[in-house]
XYZ file of C-alpha atoms in Angstrom:
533
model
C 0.000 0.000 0.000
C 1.077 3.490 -0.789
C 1.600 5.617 2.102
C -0.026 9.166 2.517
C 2.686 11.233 1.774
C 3.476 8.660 -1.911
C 0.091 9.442 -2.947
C 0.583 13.463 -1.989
C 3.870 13.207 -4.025
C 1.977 11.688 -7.162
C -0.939 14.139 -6.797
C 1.564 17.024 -7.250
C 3.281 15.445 -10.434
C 0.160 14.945 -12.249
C -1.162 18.260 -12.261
C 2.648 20.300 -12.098
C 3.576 20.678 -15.568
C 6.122 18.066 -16.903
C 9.829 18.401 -18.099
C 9.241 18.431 -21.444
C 6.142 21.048 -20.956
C 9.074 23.878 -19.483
C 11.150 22.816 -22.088
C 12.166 26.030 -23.564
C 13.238 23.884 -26.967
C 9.460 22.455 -27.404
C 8.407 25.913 -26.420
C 10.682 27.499 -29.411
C 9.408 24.526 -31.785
C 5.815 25.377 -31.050
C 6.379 29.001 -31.795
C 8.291 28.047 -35.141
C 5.437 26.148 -35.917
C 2.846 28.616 -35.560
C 4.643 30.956 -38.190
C 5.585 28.046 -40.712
C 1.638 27.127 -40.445
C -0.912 27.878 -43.722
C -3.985 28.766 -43.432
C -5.011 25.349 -45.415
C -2.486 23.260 -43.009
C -4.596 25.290 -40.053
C -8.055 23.747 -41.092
C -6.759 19.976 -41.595
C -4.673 20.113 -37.926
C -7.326 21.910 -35.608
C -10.624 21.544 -37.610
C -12.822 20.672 -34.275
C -11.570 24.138 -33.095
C -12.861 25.908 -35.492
C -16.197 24.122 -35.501
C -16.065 24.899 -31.642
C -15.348 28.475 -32.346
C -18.216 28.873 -34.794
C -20.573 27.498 -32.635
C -19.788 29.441 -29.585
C -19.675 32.552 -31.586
C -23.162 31.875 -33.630
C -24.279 33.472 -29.587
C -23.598 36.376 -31.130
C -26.405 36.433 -33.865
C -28.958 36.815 -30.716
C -27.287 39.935 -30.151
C -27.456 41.112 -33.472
C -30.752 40.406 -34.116
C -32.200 42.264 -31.218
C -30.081 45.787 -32.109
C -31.402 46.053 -35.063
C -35.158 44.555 -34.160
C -35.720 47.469 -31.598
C -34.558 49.832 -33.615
C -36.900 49.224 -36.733
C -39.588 48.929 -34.236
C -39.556 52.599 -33.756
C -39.704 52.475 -37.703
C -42.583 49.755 -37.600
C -46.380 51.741 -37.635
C -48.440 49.008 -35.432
C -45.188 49.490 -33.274
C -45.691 53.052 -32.785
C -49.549 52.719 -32.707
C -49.216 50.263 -29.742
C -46.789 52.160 -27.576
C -46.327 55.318 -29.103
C -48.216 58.685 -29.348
C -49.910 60.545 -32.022
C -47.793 63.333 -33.392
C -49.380 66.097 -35.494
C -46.874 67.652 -37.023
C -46.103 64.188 -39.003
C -49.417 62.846 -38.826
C -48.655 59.708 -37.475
C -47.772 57.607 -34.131
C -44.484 57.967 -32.383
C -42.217 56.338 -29.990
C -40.702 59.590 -28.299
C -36.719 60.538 -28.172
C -36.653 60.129 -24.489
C -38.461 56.108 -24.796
C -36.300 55.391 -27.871
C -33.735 56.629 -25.416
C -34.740 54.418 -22.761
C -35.545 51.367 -24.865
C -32.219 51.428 -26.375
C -30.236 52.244 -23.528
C -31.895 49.207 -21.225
C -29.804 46.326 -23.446
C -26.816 48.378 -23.576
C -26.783 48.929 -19.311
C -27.815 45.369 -19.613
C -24.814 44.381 -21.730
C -22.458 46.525 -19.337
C -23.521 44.138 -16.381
C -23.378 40.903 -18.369
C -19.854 41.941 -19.768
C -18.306 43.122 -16.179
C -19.942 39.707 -14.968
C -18.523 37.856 -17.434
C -14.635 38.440 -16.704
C -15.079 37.696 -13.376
C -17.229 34.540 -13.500
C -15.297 32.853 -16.758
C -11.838 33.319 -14.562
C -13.501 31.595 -11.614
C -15.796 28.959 -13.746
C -14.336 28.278 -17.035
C -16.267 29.645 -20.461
C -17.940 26.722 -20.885
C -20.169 26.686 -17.463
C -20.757 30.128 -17.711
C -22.381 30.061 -21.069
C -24.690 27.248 -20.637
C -25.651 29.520 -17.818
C -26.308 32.522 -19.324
C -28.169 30.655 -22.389
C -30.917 29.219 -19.809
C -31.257 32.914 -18.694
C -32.044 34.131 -21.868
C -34.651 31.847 -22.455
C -36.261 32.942 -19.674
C -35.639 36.674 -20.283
C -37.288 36.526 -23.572
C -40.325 35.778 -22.057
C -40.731 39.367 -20.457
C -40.442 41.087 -23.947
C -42.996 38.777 -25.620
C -45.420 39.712 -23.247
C -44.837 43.229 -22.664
C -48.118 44.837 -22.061
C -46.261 48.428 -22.038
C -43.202 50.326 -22.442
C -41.809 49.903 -18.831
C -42.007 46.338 -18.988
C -40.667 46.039 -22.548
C -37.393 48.307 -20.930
C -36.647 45.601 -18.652
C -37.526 42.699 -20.609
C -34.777 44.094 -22.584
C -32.540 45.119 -20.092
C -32.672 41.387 -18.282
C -31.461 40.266 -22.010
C -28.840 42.383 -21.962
C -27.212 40.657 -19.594
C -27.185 37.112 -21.056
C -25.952 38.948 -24.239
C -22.443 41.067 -22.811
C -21.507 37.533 -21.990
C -22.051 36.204 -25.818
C -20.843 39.636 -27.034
C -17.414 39.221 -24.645
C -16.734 35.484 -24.706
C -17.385 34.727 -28.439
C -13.719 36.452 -29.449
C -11.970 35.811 -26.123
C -12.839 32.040 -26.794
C -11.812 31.972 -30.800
C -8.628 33.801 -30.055
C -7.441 30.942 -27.084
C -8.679 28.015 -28.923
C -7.210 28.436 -32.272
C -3.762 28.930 -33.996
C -2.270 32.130 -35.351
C -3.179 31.359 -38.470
C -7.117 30.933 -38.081
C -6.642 33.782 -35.160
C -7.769 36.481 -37.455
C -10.325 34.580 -39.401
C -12.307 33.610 -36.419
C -12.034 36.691 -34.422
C -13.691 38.521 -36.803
C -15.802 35.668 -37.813
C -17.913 36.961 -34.580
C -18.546 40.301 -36.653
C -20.511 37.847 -39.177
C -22.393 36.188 -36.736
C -23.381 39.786 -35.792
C -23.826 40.812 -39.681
C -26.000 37.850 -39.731
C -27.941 38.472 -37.035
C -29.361 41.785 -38.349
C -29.599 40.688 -41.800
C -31.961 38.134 -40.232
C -34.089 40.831 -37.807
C -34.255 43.317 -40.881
C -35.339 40.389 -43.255
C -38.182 39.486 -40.123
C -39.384 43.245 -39.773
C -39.443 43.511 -43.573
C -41.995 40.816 -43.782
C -44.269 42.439 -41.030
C -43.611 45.896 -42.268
C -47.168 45.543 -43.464
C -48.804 44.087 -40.708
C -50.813 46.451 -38.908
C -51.639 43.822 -35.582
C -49.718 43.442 -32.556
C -47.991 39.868 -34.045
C -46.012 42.039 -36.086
C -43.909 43.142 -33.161
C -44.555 40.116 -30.810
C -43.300 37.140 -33.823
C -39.839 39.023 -34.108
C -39.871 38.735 -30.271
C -40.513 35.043 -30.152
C -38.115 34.452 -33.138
C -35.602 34.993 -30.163
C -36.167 31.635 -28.699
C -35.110 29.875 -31.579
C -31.626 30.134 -30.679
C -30.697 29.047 -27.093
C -31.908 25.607 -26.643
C -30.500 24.004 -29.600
C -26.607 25.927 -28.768
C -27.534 24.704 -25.085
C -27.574 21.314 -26.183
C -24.593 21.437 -28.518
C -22.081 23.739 -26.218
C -22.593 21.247 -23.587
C -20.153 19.174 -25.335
C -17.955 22.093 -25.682
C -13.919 21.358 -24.658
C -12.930 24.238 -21.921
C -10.112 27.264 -23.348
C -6.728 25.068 -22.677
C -5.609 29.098 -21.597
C -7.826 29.059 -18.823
C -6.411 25.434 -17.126
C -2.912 26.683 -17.934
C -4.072 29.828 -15.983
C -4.716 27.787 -13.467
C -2.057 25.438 -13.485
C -3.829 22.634 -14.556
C -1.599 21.094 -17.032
C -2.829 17.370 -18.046
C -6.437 19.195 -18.390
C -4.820 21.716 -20.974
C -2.716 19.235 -22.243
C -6.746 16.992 -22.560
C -8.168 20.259 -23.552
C -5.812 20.509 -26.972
C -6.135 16.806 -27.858
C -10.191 17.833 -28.384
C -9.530 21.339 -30.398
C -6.603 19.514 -32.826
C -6.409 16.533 -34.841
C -4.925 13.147 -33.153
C -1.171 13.088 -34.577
C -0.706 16.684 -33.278
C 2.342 17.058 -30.869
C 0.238 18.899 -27.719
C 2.904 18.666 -25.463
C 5.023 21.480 -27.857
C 2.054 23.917 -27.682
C 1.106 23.618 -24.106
C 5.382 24.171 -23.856
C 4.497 27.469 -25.431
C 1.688 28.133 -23.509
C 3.111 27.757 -20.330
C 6.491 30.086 -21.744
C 3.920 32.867 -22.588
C 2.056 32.511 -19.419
C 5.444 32.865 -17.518
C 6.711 35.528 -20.077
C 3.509 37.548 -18.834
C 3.750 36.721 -14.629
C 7.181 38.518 -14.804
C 6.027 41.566 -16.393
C 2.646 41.705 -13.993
C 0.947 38.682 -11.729
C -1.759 40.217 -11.105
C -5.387 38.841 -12.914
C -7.807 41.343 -11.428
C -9.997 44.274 -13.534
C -7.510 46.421 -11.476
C -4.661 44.953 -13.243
C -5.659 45.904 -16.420
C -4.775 49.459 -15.767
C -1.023 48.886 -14.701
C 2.107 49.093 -16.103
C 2.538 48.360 -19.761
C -1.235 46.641 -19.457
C -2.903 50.012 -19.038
C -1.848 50.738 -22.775
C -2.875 47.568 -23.941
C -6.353 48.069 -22.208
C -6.330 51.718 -24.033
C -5.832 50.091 -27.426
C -8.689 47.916 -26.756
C -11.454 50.157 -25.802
C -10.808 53.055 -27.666
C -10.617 50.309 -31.078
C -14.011 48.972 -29.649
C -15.431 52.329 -28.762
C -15.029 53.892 -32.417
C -17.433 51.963 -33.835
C -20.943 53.553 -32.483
C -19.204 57.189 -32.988
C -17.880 56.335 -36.492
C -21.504 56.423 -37.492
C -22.881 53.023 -36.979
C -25.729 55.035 -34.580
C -27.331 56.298 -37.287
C -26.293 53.785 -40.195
C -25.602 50.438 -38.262
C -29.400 50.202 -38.436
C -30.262 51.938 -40.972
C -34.385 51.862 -41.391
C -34.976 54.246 -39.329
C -32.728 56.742 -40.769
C -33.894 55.543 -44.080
C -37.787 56.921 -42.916
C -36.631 60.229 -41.457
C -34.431 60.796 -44.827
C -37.606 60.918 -46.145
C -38.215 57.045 -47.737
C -41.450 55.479 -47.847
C -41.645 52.746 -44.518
C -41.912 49.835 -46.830
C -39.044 50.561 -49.028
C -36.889 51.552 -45.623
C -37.030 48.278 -44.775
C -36.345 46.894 -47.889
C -33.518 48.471 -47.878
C -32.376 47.835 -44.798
C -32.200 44.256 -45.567
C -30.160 45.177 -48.513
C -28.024 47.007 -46.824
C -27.516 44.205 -43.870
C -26.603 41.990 -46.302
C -24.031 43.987 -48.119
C -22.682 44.256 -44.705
C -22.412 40.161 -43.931
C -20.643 40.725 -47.472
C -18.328 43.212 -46.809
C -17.365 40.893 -43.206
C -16.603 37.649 -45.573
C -14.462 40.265 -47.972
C -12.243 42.005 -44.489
C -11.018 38.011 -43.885
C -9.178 38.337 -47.322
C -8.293 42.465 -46.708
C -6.904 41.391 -43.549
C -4.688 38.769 -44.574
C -3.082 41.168 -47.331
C -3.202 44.456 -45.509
C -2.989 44.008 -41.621
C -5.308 45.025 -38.575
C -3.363 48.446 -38.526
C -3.597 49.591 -42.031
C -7.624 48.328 -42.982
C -8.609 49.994 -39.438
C -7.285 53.224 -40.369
C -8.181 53.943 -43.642
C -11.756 52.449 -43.145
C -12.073 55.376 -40.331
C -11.134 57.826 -43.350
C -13.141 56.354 -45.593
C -16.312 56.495 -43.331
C -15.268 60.087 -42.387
C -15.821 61.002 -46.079
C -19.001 59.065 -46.738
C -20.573 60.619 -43.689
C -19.442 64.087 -44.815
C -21.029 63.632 -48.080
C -24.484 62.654 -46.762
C -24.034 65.541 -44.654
C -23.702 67.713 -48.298
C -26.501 66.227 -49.787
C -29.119 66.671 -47.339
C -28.394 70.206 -47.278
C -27.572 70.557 -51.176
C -31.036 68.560 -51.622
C -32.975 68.532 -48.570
C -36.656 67.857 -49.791
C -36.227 66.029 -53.009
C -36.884 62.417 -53.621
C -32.854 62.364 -55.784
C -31.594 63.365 -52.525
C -33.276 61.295 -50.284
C -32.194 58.283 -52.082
C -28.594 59.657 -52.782
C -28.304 59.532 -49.076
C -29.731 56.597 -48.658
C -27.682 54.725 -51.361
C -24.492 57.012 -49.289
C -25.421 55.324 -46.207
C -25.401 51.654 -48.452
C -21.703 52.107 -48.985
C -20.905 53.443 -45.613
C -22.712 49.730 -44.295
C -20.242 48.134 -47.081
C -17.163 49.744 -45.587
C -17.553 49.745 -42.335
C -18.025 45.722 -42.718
C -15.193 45.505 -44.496
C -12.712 47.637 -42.592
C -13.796 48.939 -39.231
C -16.348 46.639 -37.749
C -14.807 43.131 -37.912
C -11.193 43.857 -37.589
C -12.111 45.260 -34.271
C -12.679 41.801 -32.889
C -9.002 40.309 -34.324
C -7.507 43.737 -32.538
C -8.855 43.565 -28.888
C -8.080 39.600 -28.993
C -4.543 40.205 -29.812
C -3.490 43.603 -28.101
C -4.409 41.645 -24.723
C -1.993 39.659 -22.663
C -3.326 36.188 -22.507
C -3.546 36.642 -18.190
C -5.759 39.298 -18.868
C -7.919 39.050 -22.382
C -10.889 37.922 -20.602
C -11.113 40.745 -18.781
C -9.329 42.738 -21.132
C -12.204 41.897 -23.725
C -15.119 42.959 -21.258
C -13.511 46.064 -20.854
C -13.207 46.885 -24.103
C -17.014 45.671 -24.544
C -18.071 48.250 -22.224
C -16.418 50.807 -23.520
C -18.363 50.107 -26.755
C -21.147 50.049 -24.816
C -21.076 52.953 -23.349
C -20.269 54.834 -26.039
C -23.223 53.316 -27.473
C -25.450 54.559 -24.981
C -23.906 57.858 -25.503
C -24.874 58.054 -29.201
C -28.008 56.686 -28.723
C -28.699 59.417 -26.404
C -27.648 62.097 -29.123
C -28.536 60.449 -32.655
C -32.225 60.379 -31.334
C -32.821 64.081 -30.613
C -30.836 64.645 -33.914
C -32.920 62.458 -36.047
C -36.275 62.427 -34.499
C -38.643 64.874 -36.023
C -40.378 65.451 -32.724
C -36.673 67.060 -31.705
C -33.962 68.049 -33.659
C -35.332 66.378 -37.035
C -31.740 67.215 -38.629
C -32.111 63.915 -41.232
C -29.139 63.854 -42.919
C -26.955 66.421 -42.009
C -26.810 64.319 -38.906
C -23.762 62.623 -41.356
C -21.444 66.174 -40.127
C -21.684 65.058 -36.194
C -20.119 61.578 -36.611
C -17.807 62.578 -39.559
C -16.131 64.441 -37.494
C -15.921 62.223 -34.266
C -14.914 59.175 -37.546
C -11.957 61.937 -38.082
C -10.662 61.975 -34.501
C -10.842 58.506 -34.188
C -8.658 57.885 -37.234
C -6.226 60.659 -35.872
C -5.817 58.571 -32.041
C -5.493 55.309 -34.784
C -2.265 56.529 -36.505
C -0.765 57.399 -33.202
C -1.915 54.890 -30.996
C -3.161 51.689 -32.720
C 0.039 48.681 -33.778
C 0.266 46.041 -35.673
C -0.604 42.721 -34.774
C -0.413 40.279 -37.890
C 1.634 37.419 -37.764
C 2.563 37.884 -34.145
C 2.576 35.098 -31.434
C 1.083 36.500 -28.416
C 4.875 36.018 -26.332
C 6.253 38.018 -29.081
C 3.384 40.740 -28.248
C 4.291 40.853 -25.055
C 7.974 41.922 -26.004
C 7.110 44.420 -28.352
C 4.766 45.992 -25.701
C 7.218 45.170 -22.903
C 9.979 46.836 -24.667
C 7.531 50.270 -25.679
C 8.233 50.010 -29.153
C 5.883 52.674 -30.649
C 2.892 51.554 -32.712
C 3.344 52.627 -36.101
C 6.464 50.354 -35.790
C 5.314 47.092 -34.698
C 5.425 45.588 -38.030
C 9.346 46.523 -38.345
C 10.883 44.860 -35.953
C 11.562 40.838 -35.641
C 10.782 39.309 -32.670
C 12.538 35.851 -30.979
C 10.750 35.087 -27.763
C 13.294 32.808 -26.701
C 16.657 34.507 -27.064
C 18.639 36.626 -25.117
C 19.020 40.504 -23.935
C 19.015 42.784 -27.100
C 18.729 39.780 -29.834
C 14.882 38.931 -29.162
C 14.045 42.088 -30.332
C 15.839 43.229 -33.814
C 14.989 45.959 -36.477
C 14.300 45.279 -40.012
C 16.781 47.158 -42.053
């Protein structure tokens, strides 16, 4: 019989991390590896991590669905019958600035909450527990905003949902960027963009249908449309393998080491990328130990964490308030309701278009390069409907010159600005701290959200500031600053392991450089980090 203190001693070796696992030469294989390894080579050797990825991420088209279902309800006329009031001035019913305010604001306080949540709970529990968990919510939430007899109840129906939906919103490119190589790191990263794309497409394609439906099923359907979603991914995700990140967070090595044997094909050598893993995880616990929210906003991390929210938090004041979902834009601009929505669903799916065109702009261009002149480009197309609505401010050309403006503004911004987001705040994040990292920059989006869906209301609404397109001027100009803090502020990222991220941050190299300088993790003093001549 073994005594107590044998079976101690074996206890410990199990779950410390073996030899070979510190080996520093596996480590440096690993890494070599990652850069030698094709896109084409990537899909053959870890093709049950990206189904995994897609699956977790398709959370995201819940999300989706709902932005852009509350805001064509304000569009929608049984909509504004139901809960709205009569306005004379327009001769119809409407869902006042300070309720549009309200209704829109409740998921993104919502959101906040779930994504705050979120990095604490998935450090504690794991991604995978704290999904299934926040699916059953939903299902339950949903119920509320089915059966909303008024406005009050509808605003926290949707602020309950909220919360179940900052976790989708924050986990979906936290959990593609840990569970998949550099090579499909990009890819499925901003894959969560489609699933977002895809999720409107779907809402506006749902409204469009009941766009002519004058009964209160033509707002209560697109609610329980909703439910269509979480029990099915329930049932799947249960079989979901756990981020091998999070166990070598933890220190629990043969459950990493278990973890990568599920996300990679069977002749794979896990015990060189869990070497690597556990390098980078060192690499980062002598720059900073720390794990907490706090953390995030020390040293060297506080920059990272900057890079993060402010890339996350140009995308509501780059214009997506008023053109992200577009119908009701399209009506104020002066467009019959039915066409609005007609072209809204047009428009949506330009945009999952223009997400499926940024995987091949990224590859060629870089994060860096697409992110910054998309921000110009939107700059100008905002500008221009700005023009036009005071050029031609009453006539049916210029109503549908804007609207056609605000079509290729959808098209960019998918291509450019919208999904490379998600590939930038998985990658500017130390791996200690991207869960976190992640929420943060979540909430930043979401409250600037809530910022411009405070403003864009009293600027569109005709019951307030009924501006219509010369709205386009406001966020041109905040597109413009945010392209100006991109040029200083925002590096590359391509082709970079995450160790070699942490050197290039470590070391303060500035951020229009990134892309110049060679990085080798595992030599010594001045030689890991050398200049391109």
């Amino acid at each position: 019989m073994a005594s107590h203190d044998e079976k101690s001693h074996a206890v410990e070796q199990e779950n410390a991390p073996p030899s070979t696992a510190k080996d520093t030469i596996l480590a440096q294989q690993a890494a070599e590896a990652e850069h030698a390894l094709t896109f084409a080579a990537a899909i053959r050797k870890y093709p049950k991590a990206v189904i995994w990825s897609v699956l977790l991420s398709t959370c995201i088209i819940m999300e989706g669905y709902d932005i852009v279902l509350m805001s064509s309800f304000f569009a929608q006329p049984s909509f504004s019958k139901r809960f709205g009031d009569y306005d004379p001035g327009t001769d119809s019913y409407q869902i006042s600035a300070s309720w549009q305010n309200g209704l829109s604001n409740a998921v993104s306080v919502g959101t906040i909450v779930g994504a705050f949540a979120n990095g604490y709970f998935t450090h504690k529990f794991g991604y995978r527990k704290v999904l299934l968990a926040s699916l059953a919510l939903i299902v339950a939430f949903i119920f509320i905003s089915f059966f909303a007899p008024n406005l009050a109840v509808l605003l926290v129906g949707e602020f309950l949902c909220g919360i179940p939906w900052g976790v989708f919103a924050t986990m979906a490119p936290a959990y593609a960027s840990e569970v998949c190589p550099m090579a499909l790191r990009g890819y499925l990263t901003v894959y969560v963009n489609l699933c977002w794309a895809l999720g409107q497409l779907i809402s506006a394609g749902v409204q469009a249908g009941f766009s002519n439906n004058d009964t209160e099923w033509s707002y209560r359907v697109p609610f329980a449309i909703q439910w269509a979603w979480p029990v099915p991914l329930f049932i799947v995700l249960w079989l979901a393998p756990e981020s091998p990140w999070y166990y070598v967070r933890r220190e629990m090595y043969p459950e990493a080491e278990r973890s990568l044997a599920r996300l990679s094909s069977a002749n794979e050598n896990h015990k060189q990328t869990l070497a690597m893993m556990v390098h980078t995880n060192d690499l980062e616990q002598s720059i900073t130990s720390g794990t907490s929210y706090s953390d995030c906003f020390r040293g060297i991390d506080r920059y990272r964490t900057e890079i993060a929210c402010m890339a996350f938090a140009a995308q509501p004041f780059c214009g997506s308030a008023m053109g992200g979902t577009p119908t009701y834009f399209f009506v104020q601009a002066g467009l019959p309701t039915s066409i609005s929505f007609q072209m809204s669903v047009g428009g949506l799916g330009i945009a999952s278009v223009g997400t499926i065109i940024s995987w091949f702009l990224m590859t060629r261009f870089g994060r860096r390069t697409l992110y910054l002149w998309g921000l110009g480009l939107l700059t100008l197309i905002l500008l221009l409907v700005g023009f036009i609505s005071v050029g031609a401010p009453d006539s049916t050309a210029g109503n549908y010159a804007q609207a056609s403006m605000m079509l290729l503004w959808l098209l960019v911004y998918y291509m450019t600005v919208g999904p490379i987001c998600y590939a930038i705040i998985s990658e500017v994040s130390s791996t200690r701290l991207r869960n976190k990292t992640v929420c943060l920059s979540r909430i930043a989006y979401y409250i600037a959200q809530i910022i411009c869906n405070v403003v864009n209301p009293y600027m569109l609404n005709p019951t307030a500031g009924n501006w219509r397109g010369k709205t386009g001027f406001f966020w041109g100009a905040w597109a413009f600053l945010f392209m100006v803090w991109t040029w200083f502020r925002l590096p590359e990222t391509k082709d970079k392991t995450y160790e070699e991220l942490d050197i290039l941050f470590a070391r303060h190299v500035k951020a229009r450089e990134f892309s110049l300088y060679r990085v080798d993790a595992y030599a010594e003093g001045e030689e890991s980090l050398m200049k391109r001549k």
